[in-house]
Amino acid sequence: MRRLPVFFVLDCSESMVGDSLQKMEDGLQAIVRALRTDPHALETVYISVIAFAGVAKTIAPLVELVSFYPPKLPLGGGTSLGVALEALMAELDSSVVKTTPDRKGDWKPIVYLFTDGRPTDNPNAAIDRWNAKYAKKATLIAVGLGQSVDFETLGRLTDNAMMFEDTQEGDFKKFINWVTASVVAQSKSVGESDAQSLANIDASLMRIFKNPPSKQADEACITLVGRCQKTRKPYLMKYDRAIRDVATRDFKLQVSHFEIAGCYPLEEDYFIWSDPRAMDLKVNSADLIGTPGCPHCGNFTAFAACGCGKLMCINGPEEGFCPWCKKLVSFSCSGDEDGFDVGRGRG
Ligand SMILES: [Zn+2]
Ligand SMILES: [Zn+2]
C-alpha cells in the first residue's frame, strides 16, 4: 500500500502560550480522530509533526494513522521559519519513500505549516532551496493564524497561503473540519492523478492569500520571561495589544498599549526551544498594563526586575535572591512612573 505522508509543521513560539497552543494540540487530536473514521484516510495517511520556535525538531516521526499519538507541544522563544523549513526538508528526504523503476514510492506528501507571527531568523536561503528542490515534490499549505502573520514571506513559499481568523464561536471547529476534509479529499484523489485538490474553503473563515492584508499588523502581543524566586521555575507573562481612544478637549488620538493576558508556568525545556537572539528586544514597562502574580508560588507580583536585567517574583518590599544571577536584591516601593526597560521575546 502506498502511503500518503502528511506533515504538520507547527509554530510553538511564545506568542502561542496558553489558549492558542492548547487549541493547536486539541485541533491535532480532533483531526486525527476524524481521519480515523474515514476508510480511505485510514488506509493511506501517515502523520508526522515538526515543532518550531527558536529551534525546530521532529516531535512525532512519520507513522500510520492508527498508531499516531498526538504529542505534547513544546514552547520556546523565537519564530525560526528558516530553521523549520530546513528540518522539514531533511524529514522529507529521510522519511518519504521515493519511486524507483522497480518500486512505487509514497504519494506526494502534504505539509500544513501553521504560524502566528513573523520569522525571527532570515528564512530566504531556506525558501529558495524549498522552491528550487521541494516545491514540486510536496503540497505545502501555509496557514497564518491571526493578524501578525508575515504573509509576504508565506506567499513566497507557496500559492496555498491562507489566513485563519478565529473571530466567532465555532470558527476553530470549522477550521479543523476543513483541514480534515482537505486531507480526506487528497487521500481519495491519490491514484487518480498527482494533482491534489484542496477541499473547498469556507470563504467566511479562510481568506486565500490572493488578497493579502495590505499591511502587516503591528505585533499583537509582548511576552516576557521571568523566574520564580522560591522555586526558580520559569514563567511567561503575555501582554496583548489594546487600542484605546484618548480624547481631550482639543484633539483625539488612539493610543496603543499592552494589557496583561496571563502568566503561565513554563517548562525548563523552554530555553532549549528558544533562540537567544530573539530575546534581545527591549520594551518599556510603562507600556504594559497589569501585573500578574507568580504562577508557581503565588507571590504578589511576577514583575520585579533585578539589576541583572531579568525578571523574578516578589511578594512586596523585601529582600530576596535573584533566581537568575543569584545575587541578593532588595526591593523598595518606588512609584517609578517612567517604568524600566526589560528584555522581551519576539515569538
Ligand atoms: Zn514565585
Ligand atoms: Zn539578577
PDB file of N, CA and C in Angstrom, residues 66-130:
ATOM      1  N   VAL A  66      -3.338   4.864  12.569  1.00  0.00           N
ATOM      2  CA  VAL A  66      -3.798   4.120  13.751  1.00  0.00           C
ATOM      3  C   VAL A  66      -2.797   4.176  14.900  1.00  0.00           C
ATOM      4  N   SER A  67      -1.524   4.280  14.586  1.00  0.00           N
ATOM      5  CA  SER A  67      -0.540   4.267  15.674  1.00  0.00           C
ATOM      6  C   SER A  67      -0.113   5.670  16.106  1.00  0.00           C
ATOM      7  N   PHE A  68      -0.650   6.692  15.437  1.00  0.00           N
ATOM      8  CA  PHE A  68      -0.204   8.049  15.763  1.00  0.00           C
ATOM      9  C   PHE A  68      -0.778   8.494  17.095  1.00  0.00           C
ATOM     10  N   TYR A  69       0.095   9.045  17.936  1.00  0.00           N
ATOM     11  CA  TYR A  69      -0.345   9.605  19.189  1.00  0.00           C
ATOM     12  C   TYR A  69       0.057  11.072  19.230  1.00  0.00           C
ATOM     13  N   PRO A  70      -0.938  11.997  19.270  1.00  0.00           N
ATOM     14  CA  PRO A  70      -0.597  13.428  19.202  1.00  0.00           C
ATOM     15  C   PRO A  70       0.343  13.831  20.346  1.00  0.00           C
ATOM     16  N   PRO A  71       1.489  14.418  20.010  1.00  0.00           N
ATOM     17  CA  PRO A  71       2.476  14.753  21.034  1.00  0.00           C
ATOM     18  C   PRO A  71       2.099  16.018  21.788  1.00  0.00           C
ATOM     19  N   LYS A  72       2.666  16.159  22.978  1.00  0.00           N
ATOM     20  CA  LYS A  72       2.523  17.407  23.713  1.00  0.00           C
ATOM     21  C   LYS A  72       3.445  18.426  23.040  1.00  0.00           C
ATOM     22  N   LEU A  73       2.907  19.603  22.768  1.00  0.00           N
ATOM     23  CA  LEU A  73       3.695  20.606  22.057  1.00  0.00           C
ATOM     24  C   LEU A  73       4.579  21.387  23.022  1.00  0.00           C
ATOM     25  N   PRO A  74       5.813  21.673  22.600  1.00  0.00           N
ATOM     26  CA  PRO A  74       6.705  22.461  23.454  1.00  0.00           C
ATOM     27  C   PRO A  74       6.388  23.950  23.296  1.00  0.00           C
ATOM     28  N   LEU A  75       7.156  24.786  23.953  1.00  0.00           N
ATOM     29  CA  LEU A  75       7.038  26.231  23.796  1.00  0.00           C
ATOM     30  C   LEU A  75       8.439  26.804  23.897  1.00  0.00           C
ATOM     31  N   GLY A  76       8.770  27.749  23.010  1.00  0.00           N
ATOM     32  CA  GLY A  76      10.100  28.357  23.062  1.00  0.00           C
ATOM     33  C   GLY A  76      10.069  29.775  22.537  1.00  0.00           C
ATOM     34  N   GLY A  77      11.171  30.475  22.669  1.00  0.00           N
ATOM     35  CA  GLY A  77      11.249  31.857  22.218  1.00  0.00           C
ATOM     36  C   GLY A  77      11.782  31.956  20.800  1.00  0.00           C
ATOM     37  N   GLY A  78      11.120  32.737  19.960  1.00  0.00           N
ATOM     38  CA  GLY A  78      11.580  32.919  18.590  1.00  0.00           C
ATOM     39  C   GLY A  78      10.675  32.195  17.599  1.00  0.00           C
ATOM     40  N   THR A  79      10.715  32.638  16.334  1.00  0.00           N
ATOM     41  CA  THR A  79       9.944  32.012  15.254  1.00  0.00           C
ATOM     42  C   THR A  79      10.920  31.773  14.116  1.00  0.00           C
ATOM     43  N   SER A  80      11.715  30.711  14.219  1.00  0.00           N
ATOM     44  CA  SER A  80      12.762  30.439  13.228  1.00  0.00           C
ATOM     45  C   SER A  80      12.194  29.671  12.050  1.00  0.00           C
ATOM     46  N   LEU A  81      11.563  30.382  11.127  1.00  0.00           N
ATOM     47  CA  LEU A  81      10.928  29.741   9.972  1.00  0.00           C
ATOM     48  C   LEU A  81      11.953  29.063   9.075  1.00  0.00           C
ATOM     49  N   GLY A  82      13.110  29.709   8.890  1.00  0.00           N
ATOM     50  CA  GLY A  82      14.149  29.116   8.048  1.00  0.00           C
ATOM     51  C   GLY A  82      14.610  27.781   8.607  1.00  0.00           C
ATOM     52  N   VAL A  83      14.828  27.743   9.907  1.00  0.00           N
ATOM     53  CA  VAL A  83      15.253  26.516  10.571  1.00  0.00           C
ATOM     54  C   VAL A  83      14.168  25.440  10.448  1.00  0.00           C
ATOM     55  N   ALA A  84      12.910  25.874  10.559  1.00  0.00           N
ATOM     56  CA  ALA A  84      11.791  24.930  10.441  1.00  0.00           C
ATOM     57  C   ALA A  84      11.744  24.318   9.038  1.00  0.00           C
ATOM     58  N   LEU A  85      11.971  25.140   8.014  1.00  0.00           N
ATOM     59  CA  LEU A  85      11.952  24.626   6.636  1.00  0.00           C
ATOM     60  C   LEU A  85      13.093  23.647   6.410  1.00  0.00           C
ATOM     61  N   GLU A  86      14.260  23.952   6.963  1.00  0.00           N
ATOM     62  CA  GLU A  86      15.393  23.025   6.846  1.00  0.00           C
ATOM     63  C   GLU A  86      15.048  21.682   7.485  1.00  0.00           C
ATOM     64  N   ALA A  87      14.412  21.739   8.670  1.00  0.00           N
ATOM     65  CA  ALA A  87      14.019  20.498   9.357  1.00  0.00           C
ATOM     66  C   ALA A  87      13.007  19.722   8.523  1.00  0.00           C
ATOM     67  N   LEU A  88      12.081  20.463   7.908  1.00  0.00           N
ATOM     68  CA  LEU A  88      11.073  19.822   7.063  1.00  0.00           C
ATOM     69  C   LEU A  88      11.723  19.145   5.855  1.00  0.00           C
ATOM     70  N   MET A  89      12.649  19.844   5.211  1.00  0.00           N
ATOM     71  CA  MET A  89      13.288  19.275   4.007  1.00  0.00           C
ATOM     72  C   MET A  89      14.095  18.025   4.374  1.00  0.00           C
ATOM     73  N   ALA A  90      14.773  18.079   5.532  1.00  0.00           N
ATOM     74  CA  ALA A  90      15.530  16.903   5.980  1.00  0.00           C
ATOM     75  C   ALA A  90      14.589  15.731   6.238  1.00  0.00           C
ATOM     76  N   GLU A  91      13.417  16.045   6.808  1.00  0.00           N
ATOM     77  CA  GLU A  91      12.433  15.000   7.123  1.00  0.00           C
ATOM     78  C   GLU A  91      11.866  14.405   5.823  1.00  0.00           C
ATOM     79  N   LEU A  92      11.596  15.252   4.848  1.00  0.00           N
ATOM     80  CA  LEU A  92      11.090  14.758   3.555  1.00  0.00           C
ATOM     81  C   LEU A  92      12.124  13.837   2.904  1.00  0.00           C
ATOM     82  N   ASP A  93      13.397  14.226   3.018  1.00  0.00           N
ATOM     83  CA  ASP A  93      14.465  13.402   2.432  1.00  0.00           C
ATOM     84  C   ASP A  93      14.561  12.038   3.094  1.00  0.00           C
ATOM     85  N   SER A  94      14.429  12.029   4.438  1.00  0.00           N
ATOM     86  CA  SER A  94      14.698  10.770   5.136  1.00  0.00           C
ATOM     87  C   SER A  94      13.464   9.892   5.305  1.00  0.00           C
ATOM     88  N   SER A  95      12.258  10.481   5.345  1.00  0.00           N
ATOM     89  CA  SER A  95      11.074   9.670   5.674  1.00  0.00           C
ATOM     90  C   SER A  95      10.212   9.269   4.488  1.00  0.00           C
ATOM     91  N   VAL A  96      10.290  10.047   3.409  1.00  0.00           N
ATOM     92  CA  VAL A  96       9.396   9.755   2.289  1.00  0.00           C
ATOM     93  C   VAL A  96      10.066   8.762   1.335  1.00  0.00           C
ATOM     94  N   VAL A  97       9.316   7.720   0.987  1.00  0.00           N
ATOM     95  CA  VAL A  97       9.840   6.688   0.089  1.00  0.00           C
ATOM     96  C   VAL A  97       9.725   7.150  -1.351  1.00  0.00           C
ATOM     97  N   LYS A  98      10.841   7.159  -2.051  1.00  0.00           N
ATOM     98  CA  LYS A  98      10.832   7.638  -3.437  1.00  0.00           C
ATOM     99  C   LYS A  98      10.492   6.509  -4.403  1.00  0.00           C
ATOM    100  N   THR A  99       9.892   6.906  -5.509  1.00  0.00           N
ATOM    101  CA  THR A  99       9.558   5.935  -6.544  1.00  0.00           C
ATOM    102  C   THR A  99      10.810   5.608  -7.362  1.00  0.00           C
ATOM    103  N   THR A 100      11.068   4.324  -7.538  1.00  0.00           N
ATOM    104  CA  THR A 100      12.191   3.874  -8.362  1.00  0.00           C
ATOM    105  C   THR A 100      11.621   2.977  -9.456  1.00  0.00           C
ATOM    106  N   PRO A 101      12.444   2.605 -10.455  1.00  0.00           N
ATOM    107  CA  PRO A 101      11.909   1.768 -11.552  1.00  0.00           C
ATOM    108  C   PRO A 101      11.208   0.507 -11.051  1.00  0.00           C
ATOM    109  N   ASP A 102      11.654  -0.076  -9.952  1.00  0.00           N
ATOM    110  CA  ASP A 102      11.007  -1.319  -9.519  1.00  0.00           C
ATOM    111  C   ASP A 102      10.199  -1.198  -8.220  1.00  0.00           C
ATOM    112  N   ARG A 103       9.912   0.055  -7.855  1.00  0.00           N
ATOM    113  CA  ARG A 103       9.107   0.217  -6.636  1.00  0.00           C
ATOM    114  C   ARG A 103       8.290   1.494  -6.722  1.00  0.00           C
ATOM    115  N   LYS A 104       7.000   1.398  -6.333  1.00  0.00           N
ATOM    116  CA  LYS A 104       6.166   2.589  -6.241  1.00  0.00           C
ATOM    117  C   LYS A 104       6.412   3.245  -4.892  1.00  0.00           C
ATOM    118  N   GLY A 105       6.805   4.484  -4.911  1.00  0.00           N
ATOM    119  CA  GLY A 105       7.069   5.191  -3.656  1.00  0.00           C
ATOM    120  C   GLY A 105       5.804   5.764  -3.044  1.00  0.00           C
ATOM    121  N   ASP A 106       5.975   6.663  -2.088  1.00  0.00           N
ATOM    122  CA  ASP A 106       4.831   7.298  -1.431  1.00  0.00           C
ATOM    123  C   ASP A 106       4.132   8.262  -2.388  1.00  0.00           C
ATOM    124  N   TRP A 107       2.865   8.558  -2.072  1.00  0.00           N
ATOM    125  CA  TRP A 107       2.172   9.647  -2.754  1.00  0.00           C
ATOM    126  C   TRP A 107       2.843  10.955  -2.369  1.00  0.00           C
ATOM    127  N   LYS A 108       2.548  11.957  -3.177  1.00  0.00           N
ATOM    128  CA  LYS A 108       3.101  13.299  -2.916  1.00  0.00           C
ATOM    129  C   LYS A 108       2.683  13.779  -1.515  1.00  0.00           C
ATOM    130  N   PRO A 109       3.673  14.095  -0.690  1.00  0.00           N
ATOM    131  CA  PRO A 109       3.341  14.480   0.695  1.00  0.00           C
ATOM    132  C   PRO A 109       2.593  15.819   0.768  1.00  0.00           C
ATOM    133  N   ILE A 110       1.799  15.974   1.826  1.00  0.00           N
ATOM    134  CA  ILE A 110       1.109  17.235   2.104  1.00  0.00           C
ATOM    135  C   ILE A 110       1.727  17.822   3.371  1.00  0.00           C
ATOM    136  N   VAL A 111       1.984  19.108   3.333  1.00  0.00           N
ATOM    137  CA  VAL A 111       2.556  19.775   4.506  1.00  0.00           C
ATOM    138  C   VAL A 111       1.611  20.895   4.931  1.00  0.00           C
ATOM    139  N   TYR A 112       1.207  20.879   6.202  1.00  0.00           N
ATOM    140  CA  TYR A 112       0.458  22.005   6.765  1.00  0.00           C
ATOM    141  C   TYR A 112       1.392  22.777   7.677  1.00  0.00           C
ATOM    142  N   LEU A 113       1.656  24.023   7.299  1.00  0.00           N
ATOM    143  CA  LEU A 113       2.517  24.881   8.105  1.00  0.00           C
ATOM    144  C   LEU A 113       1.643  25.913   8.816  1.00  0.00           C
ATOM    145  N   PHE A 114       1.681  25.904  10.129  1.00  0.00           N
ATOM    146  CA  PHE A 114       0.891  26.868  10.907  1.00  0.00           C
ATOM    147  C   PHE A 114       1.821  27.847  11.606  1.00  0.00           C
ATOM    148  N   THR A 115       1.534  29.144  11.449  1.00  0.00           N
ATOM    149  CA  THR A 115       2.346  30.120  12.171  1.00  0.00           C
ATOM    150  C   THR A 115       1.486  31.318  12.547  1.00  0.00           C
ATOM    151  N   ASP A 116       1.861  31.982  13.618  1.00  0.00           N
ATOM    152  CA  ASP A 116       1.067  33.134  14.057  1.00  0.00           C
ATOM    153  C   ASP A 116       1.864  34.439  14.027  1.00  0.00           C
ATOM    154  N   GLY A 117       3.093  34.364  13.463  1.00  0.00           N
ATOM    155  CA  GLY A 117       3.901  35.587  13.537  1.00  0.00           C
ATOM    156  C   GLY A 117       4.775  35.804  12.325  1.00  0.00           C
ATOM    157  N   ARG A 118       5.838  36.496  12.562  1.00  0.00           N
ATOM    158  CA  ARG A 118       6.801  36.757  11.502  1.00  0.00           C
ATOM    159  C   ARG A 118       8.116  36.086  11.904  1.00  0.00           C
ATOM    160  N   PRO A 119       8.914  35.673  10.903  1.00  0.00           N
ATOM    161  CA  PRO A 119      10.151  34.956  11.240  1.00  0.00           C
ATOM    162  C   PRO A 119      11.111  35.833  12.041  1.00  0.00           C
ATOM    163  N   THR A 120      11.778  35.242  12.997  1.00  0.00           N
ATOM    164  CA  THR A 120      12.810  35.968  13.735  1.00  0.00           C
ATOM    165  C   THR A 120      14.200  35.602  13.213  1.00  0.00           C
ATOM    166  N   ASP A 121      14.261  34.620  12.286  1.00  0.00           N
ATOM    167  CA  ASP A 121      15.540  34.349  11.608  1.00  0.00           C
ATOM    168  C   ASP A 121      15.397  34.850  10.163  1.00  0.00           C
ATOM    169  N   ASN A 122      16.414  34.687   9.359  1.00  0.00           N
ATOM    170  CA  ASN A 122      16.307  35.053   7.945  1.00  0.00           C
ATOM    171  C   ASN A 122      16.034  33.784   7.137  1.00  0.00           C
ATOM    172  N   PRO A 123      14.787  33.614   6.665  1.00  0.00           N
ATOM    173  CA  PRO A 123      14.418  32.354   6.018  1.00  0.00           C
ATOM    174  C   PRO A 123      14.712  32.314   4.515  1.00  0.00           C
ATOM    175  N   ASN A 124      15.329  33.356   3.955  1.00  0.00           N
ATOM    176  CA  ASN A 124      15.429  33.457   2.491  1.00  0.00           C
ATOM    177  C   ASN A 124      16.136  32.278   1.830  1.00  0.00           C
ATOM    178  N   ALA A 125      17.286  31.872   2.390  1.00  0.00           N
ATOM    179  CA  ALA A 125      18.033  30.766   1.787  1.00  0.00           C
ATOM    180  C   ALA A 125      17.187  29.489   1.801  1.00  0.00           C
ATOM    181  N   ALA A 126      16.493  29.246   2.917  1.00  0.00           N
ATOM    182  CA  ALA A 126      15.665  28.043   3.031  1.00  0.00           C
ATOM    183  C   ALA A 126      14.490  28.108   2.053  1.00  0.00           C
ATOM    184  N   ILE A 127      13.902  29.289   1.888  1.00  0.00           N
ATOM    185  CA  ILE A 127      12.782  29.443   0.949  1.00  0.00           C
ATOM    186  C   ILE A 127      13.260  29.182  -0.487  1.00  0.00           C
ATOM    187  N   ASP A 128      14.425  29.709  -0.834  1.00  0.00           N
ATOM    188  CA  ASP A 128      14.971  29.466  -2.175  1.00  0.00           C
ATOM    189  C   ASP A 128      15.206  27.986  -2.414  1.00  0.00           C
ATOM    190  N   ARG A 129      15.766  27.326  -1.414  1.00  0.00           N
ATOM    191  CA  ARG A 129      16.051  25.900  -1.544  1.00  0.00           C
ATOM    192  C   ARG A 129      14.744  25.109  -1.674  1.00  0.00           C
ATOM    193  N   TRP A 130      13.743  25.517  -0.893  1.00  0.00           N
ATOM    194  CA  TRP A 130      12.435  24.864  -0.974  1.00  0.00           C
ATOM    195  C   TRP A 130      11.864  24.996  -2.387  1.00  0.00           C
TER     196      TRP A 130
END
